[in-house]
Amino acid sequence: MAGKGGYQRPTSPAPVSGPGSLSQRTDGGPAHKQAAKYISGLPYGQGQEMMNTQSSAPMEASAPTPNPVPASEIASAGQTQAQPEPMPVVPLNAPDQYPDRFVTHGADLGPGPTTASLGLPNADVASYDNTKNYIQALASNSDSSPALKALARRLNGAF
């Protein structure tokens, strides 16, 4: 005989149990399920629909919620941390703070030290070349996007 259709909760929730240490109760066991909760304020009929949905798919009982931390503890914890001093705002019309340095100090153009003075490791030119070759190979495909083709042209120096 055919059922009513839709989910039919079996009388024994677990029809087959696992072997040995994996075995579980097949009779439904004690009620360790969350109770369905009614949500008020929903449009007409949706509250009952939500209750039916919750009942058809019971969830395991949730762990107890931890006690909230009092606001006074949160406030006192924030006061114990050292606050960094804010940087002073320098107005645009202020005198130069570093008159002995060029404007291009630290840039790779003009007078003054370049980025080499920062002591950064040298860029691996071979890895850039490999990436450039890879992008150009991808861009040579007839299905490649216009953006990828434009990037390949830029890497070739054809702006």
PDB file of N, CA, C and O in Angstrom, residues 2-81:
ATOM      1  N   ALA A   2       0.590   2.199  -0.846  1.00  0.00           N
ATOM      2  CA  ALA A   2       1.402   3.396  -0.973  1.00  0.00           C
ATOM      3  C   ALA A   2       1.132   4.334   0.187  1.00  0.00           C
ATOM      4  O   ALA A   2       0.034   4.374   0.743  1.00  0.00           O
ATOM      5  N   GLY A   3       2.185   5.135   0.568  1.00  0.00           N
ATOM      6  CA  GLY A   3       2.044   6.091   1.666  1.00  0.00           C
ATOM      7  C   GLY A   3       1.318   7.346   1.205  1.00  0.00           C
ATOM      8  O   GLY A   3       0.841   7.453   0.071  1.00  0.00           O
ATOM      9  N   LYS A   4       1.241   8.319   2.084  1.00  0.00           N
ATOM     10  CA  LYS A   4       0.554   9.575   1.797  1.00  0.00           C
ATOM     11  C   LYS A   4       1.413  10.512   0.959  1.00  0.00           C
ATOM     12  O   LYS A   4       0.938  11.530   0.494  1.00  0.00           O
ATOM     13  N   GLY A   5       2.679  10.223   0.783  1.00  0.00           N
ATOM     14  CA  GLY A   5       3.585  11.110   0.067  1.00  0.00           C
ATOM     15  C   GLY A   5       4.312  12.009   1.051  1.00  0.00           C
ATOM     16  O   GLY A   5       3.860  12.234   2.162  1.00  0.00           O
ATOM     17  N   GLY A   6       5.480  12.530   0.653  1.00  0.00           N
ATOM     18  CA  GLY A   6       6.247  13.379   1.544  1.00  0.00           C
ATOM     19  C   GLY A   6       6.967  12.568   2.606  1.00  0.00           C
ATOM     20  O   GLY A   6       7.006  11.343   2.581  1.00  0.00           O
ATOM     21  N   TYR A   7       7.536  13.259   3.555  1.00  0.00           N
ATOM     22  CA  TYR A   7       8.305  12.601   4.609  1.00  0.00           C
ATOM     23  C   TYR A   7       7.373  11.853   5.541  1.00  0.00           C
ATOM     24  O   TYR A   7       6.388  12.404   6.024  1.00  0.00           O
ATOM     25  N   GLN A   8       7.668  10.586   5.788  1.00  0.00           N
ATOM     26  CA  GLN A   8       6.914   9.765   6.733  1.00  0.00           C
ATOM     27  C   GLN A   8       7.876   9.342   7.831  1.00  0.00           C
ATOM     28  O   GLN A   8       8.819   8.601   7.586  1.00  0.00           O
ATOM     29  N   ARG A   9       7.685   9.852   9.041  1.00  0.00           N
ATOM     30  CA  ARG A   9       8.574   9.516  10.138  1.00  0.00           C
ATOM     31  C   ARG A   9       8.393   8.047  10.493  1.00  0.00           C
ATOM     32  O   ARG A   9       7.287   7.614  10.800  1.00  0.00           O
ATOM     33  N   PRO A  10       9.477   7.261  10.446  1.00  0.00           N
ATOM     34  CA  PRO A  10       9.347   5.841  10.778  1.00  0.00           C
ATOM     35  C   PRO A  10       9.062   5.670  12.265  1.00  0.00           C
ATOM     36  O   PRO A  10       9.388   6.514  13.085  1.00  0.00           O
ATOM     37  N   THR A  11       8.434   4.529  12.587  1.00  0.00           N
ATOM     38  CA  THR A  11       8.150   4.263  13.999  1.00  0.00           C
ATOM     39  C   THR A  11       9.451   3.972  14.742  1.00  0.00           C
ATOM     40  O   THR A  11       9.575   4.269  15.920  1.00  0.00           O
ATOM     41  N   SER A  12      10.413   3.383  14.074  1.00  0.00           N
ATOM     42  CA  SER A  12      11.746   3.191  14.644  1.00  0.00           C
ATOM     43  C   SER A  12      12.685   4.063  13.819  1.00  0.00           C
ATOM     44  O   SER A  12      13.000   3.724  12.685  1.00  0.00           O
ATOM     45  N   PRO A  13      13.162   5.185  14.361  1.00  0.00           N
ATOM     46  CA  PRO A  13      13.931   6.142  13.569  1.00  0.00           C
ATOM     47  C   PRO A  13      15.156   5.575  12.871  1.00  0.00           C
ATOM     48  O   PRO A  13      15.485   6.006  11.792  1.00  0.00           O
ATOM     49  N   ALA A  14      15.874   4.636  13.457  1.00  0.00           N
ATOM     50  CA  ALA A  14      17.049   4.066  12.811  1.00  0.00           C
ATOM     51  C   ALA A  14      16.743   2.628  12.442  1.00  0.00           C
ATOM     52  O   ALA A  14      16.815   1.739  13.277  1.00  0.00           O
ATOM     53  N   PRO A  15      16.365   2.356  11.182  1.00  0.00           N
ATOM     54  CA  PRO A  15      15.962   1.004  10.830  1.00  0.00           C
ATOM     55  C   PRO A  15      17.094  -0.008  10.911  1.00  0.00           C
ATOM     56  O   PRO A  15      16.846  -1.179  11.129  1.00  0.00           O
ATOM     57  N   VAL A  16      18.349   0.421  10.762  1.00  0.00           N
ATOM     58  CA  VAL A  16      19.490  -0.488  10.826  1.00  0.00           C
ATOM     59  C   VAL A  16      20.537   0.130  11.732  1.00  0.00           C
ATOM     60  O   VAL A  16      20.831   1.311  11.647  1.00  0.00           O
ATOM     61  N   SER A  17      21.121  -0.676  12.597  1.00  0.00           N
ATOM     62  CA  SER A  17      22.154  -0.194  13.497  1.00  0.00           C
ATOM     63  C   SER A  17      23.515  -0.626  12.983  1.00  0.00           C
ATOM     64  O   SER A  17      23.647  -1.651  12.332  1.00  0.00           O
ATOM     65  N   GLY A  18      24.540   0.186  13.292  1.00  0.00           N
ATOM     66  CA  GLY A  18      25.898  -0.148  12.886  1.00  0.00           C
ATOM     67  C   GLY A  18      26.449  -1.290  13.724  1.00  0.00           C
ATOM     68  O   GLY A  18      25.896  -1.666  14.769  1.00  0.00           O
ATOM     69  N   PRO A  19      27.579  -1.871  13.326  1.00  0.00           N
ATOM     70  CA  PRO A  19      28.172  -2.988  14.065  1.00  0.00           C
ATOM     71  C   PRO A  19      28.986  -2.516  15.278  1.00  0.00           C
ATOM     72  O   PRO A  19      29.553  -1.427  15.274  1.00  0.00           O
ATOM     73  N   GLY A  20      29.019  -3.318  16.288  1.00  0.00           N
ATOM     74  CA  GLY A  20      29.879  -3.106  17.452  1.00  0.00           C
ATOM     75  C   GLY A  20      29.772  -1.736  18.085  1.00  0.00           C
ATOM     76  O   GLY A  20      28.705  -1.308  18.499  1.00  0.00           O
ATOM     77  N   SER A  21      30.932  -1.033  18.155  1.00  0.00           N
ATOM     78  CA  SER A  21      30.960   0.265  18.825  1.00  0.00           C
ATOM     79  C   SER A  21      30.188   1.325  18.050  1.00  0.00           C
ATOM     80  O   SER A  21      29.897   2.393  18.580  1.00  0.00           O
ATOM     81  N   LEU A  22      29.843   1.059  16.810  1.00  0.00           N
ATOM     82  CA  LEU A  22      29.071   2.004  16.011  1.00  0.00           C
ATOM     83  C   LEU A  22      27.570   1.815  16.169  1.00  0.00           C
ATOM     84  O   LEU A  22      26.782   2.510  15.555  1.00  0.00           O
ATOM     85  N   SER A  23      27.174   0.828  16.993  1.00  0.00           N
ATOM     86  CA  SER A  23      25.746   0.554  17.130  1.00  0.00           C
ATOM     87  C   SER A  23      25.043   1.698  17.849  1.00  0.00           C
ATOM     88  O   SER A  23      25.615   2.374  18.707  1.00  0.00           O
ATOM     89  N   GLN A  24      23.819   1.927  17.457  1.00  0.00           N
ATOM     90  CA  GLN A  24      22.989   2.957  18.057  1.00  0.00           C
ATOM     91  C   GLN A  24      21.610   2.373  18.317  1.00  0.00           C
ATOM     92  O   GLN A  24      21.222   1.389  17.710  1.00  0.00           O
ATOM     93  N   ARG A  25      20.871   3.014  19.180  1.00  0.00           N
ATOM     94  CA  ARG A  25      19.516   2.551  19.473  1.00  0.00           C
ATOM     95  C   ARG A  25      18.651   2.684  18.232  1.00  0.00           C
ATOM     96  O   ARG A  25      18.758   3.654  17.495  1.00  0.00           O
ATOM     97  N   THR A  26      17.795   1.705  18.020  1.00  0.00           N
ATOM     98  CA  THR A  26      16.888   1.762  16.881  1.00  0.00           C
ATOM     99  C   THR A  26      15.457   2.034  17.304  1.00  0.00           C
ATOM    100  O   THR A  26      14.569   2.098  16.462  1.00  0.00           O
ATOM    101  N   ASP A  27      15.244   2.203  18.592  1.00  0.00           N
ATOM    102  CA  ASP A  27      13.877   2.427  19.059  1.00  0.00           C
ATOM    103  C   ASP A  27      13.574   3.906  19.285  1.00  0.00           C
ATOM    104  O   ASP A  27      12.551   4.258  19.837  1.00  0.00           O
ATOM    105  N   GLY A  28      14.464   4.771  18.860  1.00  0.00           N
ATOM    106  CA  GLY A  28      14.235   6.196  19.052  1.00  0.00           C
ATOM    107  C   GLY A  28      14.940   6.730  20.277  1.00  0.00           C
ATOM    108  O   GLY A  28      15.301   7.887  20.338  1.00  0.00           O
ATOM    109  N   GLY A  29      15.172   5.894  21.258  1.00  0.00           N
ATOM    110  CA  GLY A  29      15.908   6.291  22.446  1.00  0.00           C
ATOM    111  C   GLY A  29      15.223   7.377  23.256  1.00  0.00           C
ATOM    112  O   GLY A  29      14.100   7.763  22.988  1.00  0.00           O
ATOM    113  N   PRO A  30      15.919   7.855  24.263  1.00  0.00           N
ATOM    114  CA  PRO A  30      15.355   8.925  25.070  1.00  0.00           C
ATOM    115  C   PRO A  30      15.229  10.210  24.253  1.00  0.00           C
ATOM    116  O   PRO A  30      15.901  10.389  23.253  1.00  0.00           O
ATOM    117  N   ALA A  31      14.374  11.063  24.682  1.00  0.00           N
ATOM    118  CA  ALA A  31      14.099  12.296  23.941  1.00  0.00           C
ATOM    119  C   ALA A  31      15.226  13.299  24.143  1.00  0.00           C
ATOM    120  O   ALA A  31      15.232  14.061  25.093  1.00  0.00           O
ATOM    121  N   HIS A  32      16.208  13.258  23.241  1.00  0.00           N
ATOM    122  CA  HIS A  32      17.318  14.215  23.270  1.00  0.00           C
ATOM    123  C   HIS A  32      17.206  15.145  22.083  1.00  0.00           C
ATOM    124  O   HIS A  32      18.172  15.444  21.411  1.00  0.00           O
ATOM    125  N   LYS A  33      16.023  15.558  21.790  1.00  0.00           N
ATOM    126  CA  LYS A  33      15.790  16.415  20.646  1.00  0.00           C
ATOM    127  C   LYS A  33      15.348  17.793  21.112  1.00  0.00           C
ATOM    128  O   LYS A  33      14.758  17.950  22.160  1.00  0.00           O
ATOM    129  N   GLN A  34      15.655  18.803  20.300  1.00  0.00           N
ATOM    130  CA  GLN A  34      15.193  20.153  20.603  1.00  0.00           C
ATOM    131  C   GLN A  34      13.686  20.209  20.374  1.00  0.00           C
ATOM    132  O   GLN A  34      13.176  19.636  19.416  1.00  0.00           O
ATOM    133  N   ALA A  35      13.014  20.910  21.237  1.00  0.00           N
ATOM    134  CA  ALA A  35      11.587  21.089  21.056  1.00  0.00           C
ATOM    135  C   ALA A  35      11.351  22.110  19.955  1.00  0.00           C
ATOM    136  O   ALA A  35      12.117  23.045  19.780  1.00  0.00           O
ATOM    137  N   ALA A  36      10.273  21.923  19.206  1.00  0.00           N
ATOM    138  CA  ALA A  36       9.904  22.896  18.181  1.00  0.00           C
ATOM    139  C   ALA A  36       9.484  24.184  18.876  1.00  0.00           C
ATOM    140  O   ALA A  36       8.811  24.160  19.902  1.00  0.00           O
ATOM    141  N   LYS A  37       9.894  25.314  18.325  1.00  0.00           N
ATOM    142  CA  LYS A  37       9.596  26.605  18.945  1.00  0.00           C
ATOM    143  C   LYS A  37       8.732  27.426  18.019  1.00  0.00           C
ATOM    144  O   LYS A  37       9.031  27.566  16.832  1.00  0.00           O
ATOM    145  N   TYR A  38       7.653  27.984  18.542  1.00  0.00           N
ATOM    146  CA  TYR A  38       6.766  28.822  17.758  1.00  0.00           C
ATOM    147  C   TYR A  38       7.373  30.217  17.626  1.00  0.00           C
ATOM    148  O   TYR A  38       7.842  30.798  18.593  1.00  0.00           O
ATOM    149  N   ILE A  39       7.369  30.741  16.429  1.00  0.00           N
ATOM    150  CA  ILE A  39       7.903  32.073  16.170  1.00  0.00           C
ATOM    151  C   ILE A  39       6.722  32.998  15.935  1.00  0.00           C
ATOM    152  O   ILE A  39       5.986  32.836  14.958  1.00  0.00           O
ATOM    153  N   SER A  40       6.532  33.931  16.819  1.00  0.00           N
ATOM    154  CA  SER A  40       5.394  34.833  16.671  1.00  0.00           C
ATOM    155  C   SER A  40       5.719  35.957  15.699  1.00  0.00           C
ATOM    156  O   SER A  40       6.876  36.227  15.397  1.00  0.00           O
ATOM    157  N   GLY A  41       4.695  36.594  15.191  1.00  0.00           N
ATOM    158  CA  GLY A  41       4.864  37.731  14.311  1.00  0.00           C
ATOM    159  C   GLY A  41       4.949  37.368  12.845  1.00  0.00           C
ATOM    160  O   GLY A  41       5.148  38.244  12.004  1.00  0.00           O
ATOM    161  N   LEU A  42       4.812  36.097  12.489  1.00  0.00           N
ATOM    162  CA  LEU A  42       4.852  35.704  11.086  1.00  0.00           C
ATOM    163  C   LEU A  42       3.474  35.926  10.458  1.00  0.00           C
ATOM    164  O   LEU A  42       2.467  35.972  11.157  1.00  0.00           O
ATOM    165  N   PRO A  43       3.407  36.078   9.150  1.00  0.00           N
ATOM    166  CA  PRO A  43       2.106  36.221   8.495  1.00  0.00           C
ATOM    167  C   PRO A  43       1.227  34.998   8.743  1.00  0.00           C
ATOM    168  O   PRO A  43       1.712  33.914   9.090  1.00  0.00           O
ATOM    169  N   TYR A  44      -0.072  35.179   8.521  1.00  0.00           N
ATOM    170  CA  TYR A  44      -1.058  34.148   8.814  1.00  0.00           C
ATOM    171  C   TYR A  44      -0.697  32.832   8.145  1.00  0.00           C
ATOM    172  O   TYR A  44      -0.425  32.782   6.950  1.00  0.00           O
ATOM    173  N   GLY A  45      -0.649  31.763   8.915  1.00  0.00           N
ATOM    174  CA  GLY A  45      -0.401  30.423   8.420  1.00  0.00           C
ATOM    175  C   GLY A  45       1.060  30.010   8.416  1.00  0.00           C
ATOM    176  O   GLY A  45       1.363  28.824   8.425  1.00  0.00           O
ATOM    177  N   GLN A  46       1.969  30.958   8.409  1.00  0.00           N
ATOM    178  CA  GLN A  46       3.388  30.596   8.350  1.00  0.00           C
ATOM    179  C   GLN A  46       3.906  30.093   9.692  1.00  0.00           C
ATOM    180  O   GLN A  46       4.861  29.329   9.737  1.00  0.00           O
ATOM    181  N   GLY A  47       3.284  30.531  10.791  1.00  0.00           N
ATOM    182  CA  GLY A  47       3.702  30.048  12.107  1.00  0.00           C
ATOM    183  C   GLY A  47       3.490  28.550  12.234  1.00  0.00           C
ATOM    184  O   GLY A  47       4.372  27.813  12.681  1.00  0.00           O
ATOM    185  N   GLN A  48       2.308  28.069  11.828  1.00  0.00           N
ATOM    186  CA  GLN A  48       2.012  26.637  11.889  1.00  0.00           C
ATOM    187  C   GLN A  48       2.891  25.875  10.908  1.00  0.00           C
ATOM    188  O   GLN A  48       3.365  24.791  11.218  1.00  0.00           O
ATOM    189  N   GLU A  49       3.122  26.452   9.733  1.00  0.00           N
ATOM    190  CA  GLU A  49       3.994  25.810   8.756  1.00  0.00           C
ATOM    191  C   GLU A  49       5.408  25.650   9.306  1.00  0.00           C
ATOM    192  O   GLU A  49       6.053  24.619   9.118  1.00  0.00           O
ATOM    193  N   MET A  50       5.904  26.677  10.020  1.00  0.00           N
ATOM    194  CA  MET A  50       7.233  26.610  10.624  1.00  0.00           C
ATOM    195  C   MET A  50       7.275  25.530  11.701  1.00  0.00           C
ATOM    196  O   MET A  50       8.252  24.788  11.807  1.00  0.00           O
ATOM    197  N   MET A  51       6.218  25.429  12.503  1.00  0.00           N
ATOM    198  CA  MET A  51       6.159  24.381  13.537  1.00  0.00           C
ATOM    199  C   MET A  51       6.202  23.000  12.890  1.00  0.00           C
ATOM    200  O   MET A  51       6.900  22.101  13.361  1.00  0.00           O
ATOM    201  N   ASN A  52       5.448  22.812  11.811  1.00  0.00           N
ATOM    202  CA  ASN A  52       5.440  21.517  11.122  1.00  0.00           C
ATOM    203  C   ASN A  52       6.810  21.193  10.535  1.00  0.00           C
ATOM    204  O   ASN A  52       7.260  20.058  10.595  1.00  0.00           O
ATOM    205  N   THR A  53       7.472  22.204   9.990  1.00  0.00           N
ATOM    206  CA  THR A  53       8.804  21.999   9.426  1.00  0.00           C
ATOM    207  C   THR A  53       9.787  21.589  10.515  1.00  0.00           C
ATOM    208  O   THR A  53      10.595  20.673  10.329  1.00  0.00           O
ATOM    209  N   GLN A  54       9.721  22.251  11.662  1.00  0.00           N
ATOM    210  CA  GLN A  54      10.630  21.915  12.760  1.00  0.00           C
ATOM    211  C   GLN A  54      10.354  20.515  13.287  1.00  0.00           C
ATOM    212  O   GLN A  54      11.271  19.778  13.654  1.00  0.00           O
ATOM    213  N   SER A  55       9.112  20.114  13.340  1.00  0.00           N
ATOM    214  CA  SER A  55       8.768  18.788  13.852  1.00  0.00           C
ATOM    215  C   SER A  55       9.194  17.695  12.895  1.00  0.00           C
ATOM    216  O   SER A  55       9.523  16.588  13.323  1.00  0.00           O
ATOM    217  N   SER A  56       9.174  17.969  11.589  1.00  0.00           N
ATOM    218  CA  SER A  56       9.519  16.931  10.623  1.00  0.00           C
ATOM    219  C   SER A  56      11.017  16.647  10.568  1.00  0.00           C
ATOM    220  O   SER A  56      11.423  15.587  10.133  1.00  0.00           O
ATOM    221  N   ALA A  57      11.847  17.579  11.003  1.00  0.00           N
ATOM    222  CA  ALA A  57      13.301  17.391  10.989  1.00  0.00           C
ATOM    223  C   ALA A  57      13.860  17.766  12.351  1.00  0.00           C
ATOM    224  O   ALA A  57      14.451  18.825  12.519  1.00  0.00           O
ATOM    225  N   PRO A  58      13.679  16.898  13.364  1.00  0.00           N
ATOM    226  CA  PRO A  58      14.146  17.260  14.704  1.00  0.00           C
ATOM    227  C   PRO A  58      15.657  17.360  14.755  1.00  0.00           C
ATOM    228  O   PRO A  58      16.360  16.630  14.073  1.00  0.00           O
ATOM    229  N   MET A  59      16.117  18.298  15.563  1.00  0.00           N
ATOM    230  CA  MET A  59      17.551  18.504  15.736  1.00  0.00           C
ATOM    231  C   MET A  59      17.975  17.964  17.088  1.00  0.00           C
ATOM    232  O   MET A  59      17.175  17.848  18.009  1.00  0.00           O
ATOM    233  N   GLU A  60      19.264  17.649  17.189  1.00  0.00           N
ATOM    234  CA  GLU A  60      19.804  17.218  18.472  1.00  0.00           C
ATOM    235  C   GLU A  60      19.692  18.352  19.473  1.00  0.00           C
ATOM    236  O   GLU A  60      19.686  19.522  19.105  1.00  0.00           O
ATOM    237  N   ALA A  61      19.627  18.003  20.740  1.00  0.00           N
ATOM    238  CA  ALA A  61      19.576  19.027  21.774  1.00  0.00           C
ATOM    239  C   ALA A  61      20.852  19.849  21.727  1.00  0.00           C
ATOM    240  O   ALA A  61      21.944  19.322  21.547  1.00  0.00           O
ATOM    241  N   SER A  62      20.714  21.131  21.847  1.00  0.00           N
ATOM    242  CA  SER A  62      21.876  22.002  21.772  1.00  0.00           C
ATOM    243  C   SER A  62      22.594  22.054  23.114  1.00  0.00           C
ATOM    244  O   SER A  62      22.012  21.797  24.161  1.00  0.00           O
ATOM    245  N   ALA A  63      23.868  22.397  23.044  1.00  0.00           N
ATOM    246  CA  ALA A  63      24.664  22.542  24.269  1.00  0.00           C
ATOM    247  C   ALA A  63      24.152  23.758  25.040  1.00  0.00           C
ATOM    248  O   ALA A  63      23.630  24.701  24.448  1.00  0.00           O
ATOM    249  N   PRO A  64      24.296  23.756  26.339  1.00  0.00           N
ATOM    250  CA  PRO A  64      23.836  24.916  27.099  1.00  0.00           C
ATOM    251  C   PRO A  64      24.613  26.165  26.685  1.00  0.00           C
ATOM    252  O   PRO A  64      25.801  26.098  26.391  1.00  0.00           O
ATOM    253  N   THR A  65      23.914  27.284  26.642  1.00  0.00           N
ATOM    254  CA  THR A  65      24.575  28.531  26.256  1.00  0.00           C
ATOM    255  C   THR A  65      25.460  29.016  27.393  1.00  0.00           C
ATOM    256  O   THR A  65      25.098  28.923  28.560  1.00  0.00           O
ATOM    257  N   PRO A  66      26.640  29.555  27.065  1.00  0.00           N
ATOM    258  CA  PRO A  66      27.529  30.045  28.126  1.00  0.00           C
ATOM    259  C   PRO A  66      26.962  31.314  28.747  1.00  0.00           C
ATOM    260  O   PRO A  66      26.181  32.036  28.137  1.00  0.00           O
ATOM    261  N   ASN A  67      27.373  31.557  29.982  1.00  0.00           N
ATOM    262  CA  ASN A  67      26.931  32.773  30.663  1.00  0.00           C
ATOM    263  C   ASN A  67      27.586  33.971  30.020  1.00  0.00           C
ATOM    264  O   ASN A  67      28.783  33.967  29.733  1.00  0.00           O
ATOM    265  N   PRO A  68      26.830  35.047  29.779  1.00  0.00           N
ATOM    266  CA  PRO A  68      27.426  36.226  29.167  1.00  0.00           C
ATOM    267  C   PRO A  68      28.373  36.929  30.133  1.00  0.00           C
ATOM    268  O   PRO A  68      28.220  36.863  31.348  1.00  0.00           O
ATOM    269  N   VAL A  69      29.367  37.590  29.560  1.00  0.00           N
ATOM    270  CA  VAL A  69      30.332  38.345  30.354  1.00  0.00           C
ATOM    271  C   VAL A  69      29.692  39.681  30.719  1.00  0.00           C
ATOM    272  O   VAL A  69      29.142  40.358  29.849  1.00  0.00           O
ATOM    273  N   PRO A  70      29.733  40.074  31.980  1.00  0.00           N
ATOM    274  CA  PRO A  70      29.145  41.355  32.359  1.00  0.00           C
ATOM    275  C   PRO A  70      29.837  42.519  31.643  1.00  0.00           C
ATOM    276  O   PRO A  70      31.030  42.476  31.365  1.00  0.00           O
ATOM    277  N   ALA A  71      29.060  43.555  31.375  1.00  0.00           N
ATOM    278  CA  ALA A  71      29.584  44.718  30.660  1.00  0.00           C
ATOM    279  C   ALA A  71      30.695  45.409  31.445  1.00  0.00           C
ATOM    280  O   ALA A  71      31.620  45.971  30.867  1.00  0.00           O
ATOM    281  N   SER A  72      30.623  45.337  32.771  1.00  0.00           N
ATOM    282  CA  SER A  72      31.662  45.989  33.581  1.00  0.00           C
ATOM    283  C   SER A  72      33.018  45.321  33.365  1.00  0.00           C
ATOM    284  O   SER A  72      34.049  45.997  33.349  1.00  0.00           O
ATOM    285  N   GLU A  73      33.033  43.982  33.179  1.00  0.00           N
ATOM    286  CA  GLU A  73      34.297  43.290  32.916  1.00  0.00           C
ATOM    287  C   GLU A  73      34.853  43.664  31.541  1.00  0.00           C
ATOM    288  O   GLU A  73      36.059  43.815  31.366  1.00  0.00           O
ATOM    289  N   ILE A  74      33.972  43.820  30.566  1.00  0.00           N
ATOM    290  CA  ILE A  74      34.413  44.192  29.230  1.00  0.00           C
ATOM    291  C   ILE A  74      35.021  45.592  29.254  1.00  0.00           C
ATOM    292  O   ILE A  74      36.073  45.845  28.674  1.00  0.00           O
ATOM    293  N   ALA A  75      34.353  46.515  29.963  1.00  0.00           N
ATOM    294  CA  ALA A  75      34.844  47.891  30.035  1.00  0.00           C
ATOM    295  C   ALA A  75      36.187  47.958  30.751  1.00  0.00           C
ATOM    296  O   ALA A  75      37.099  48.663  30.320  1.00  0.00           O
ATOM    297  N   SER A  76      36.332  47.200  31.844  1.00  0.00           N
ATOM    298  CA  SER A  76      37.596  47.250  32.580  1.00  0.00           C
ATOM    299  C   SER A  76      38.723  46.597  31.792  1.00  0.00           C
ATOM    300  O   SER A  76      39.875  47.003  31.884  1.00  0.00           O
ATOM    301  N   ALA A  77      38.413  45.572  30.986  1.00  0.00           N
ATOM    302  CA  ALA A  77      39.447  44.929  30.177  1.00  0.00           C
ATOM    303  C   ALA A  77      39.967  45.891  29.112  1.00  0.00           C
ATOM    304  O   ALA A  77      41.143  45.913  28.802  1.00  0.00           O
ATOM    305  N   GLY A  78      39.085  46.709  28.556  1.00  0.00           N
ATOM    306  CA  GLY A  78      39.507  47.664  27.548  1.00  0.00           C
ATOM    307  C   GLY A  78      40.371  48.763  28.112  1.00  0.00           C
ATOM    308  O   GLY A  78      41.211  49.328  27.424  1.00  0.00           O
ATOM    309  N   GLN A  79      40.196  49.082  29.388  1.00  0.00           N
ATOM    310  CA  GLN A  79      40.978  50.160  29.983  1.00  0.00           C
ATOM    311  C   GLN A  79      42.394  49.726  30.329  1.00  0.00           C
ATOM    312  O   GLN A  79      43.293  50.544  30.402  1.00  0.00           O
ATOM    313  N   THR A  80      42.614  48.430  30.534  1.00  0.00           N
ATOM    314  CA  THR A  80      43.937  47.960  30.924  1.00  0.00           C
ATOM    315  C   THR A  80      44.901  47.905  29.744  1.00  0.00           C
ATOM    316  O   THR A  80      46.097  47.883  29.938  1.00  0.00           O
ATOM    317  N   GLN A  81      44.382  47.872  28.516  1.00  0.00           N
ATOM    318  CA  GLN A  81      45.268  47.808  27.360  1.00  0.00           C
ATOM    319  C   GLN A  81      45.817  49.201  27.065  1.00  0.00           C
ATOM    320  O   GLN A  81      45.118  50.191  27.162  1.00  0.00           O
TER     321      GLN A  81
END
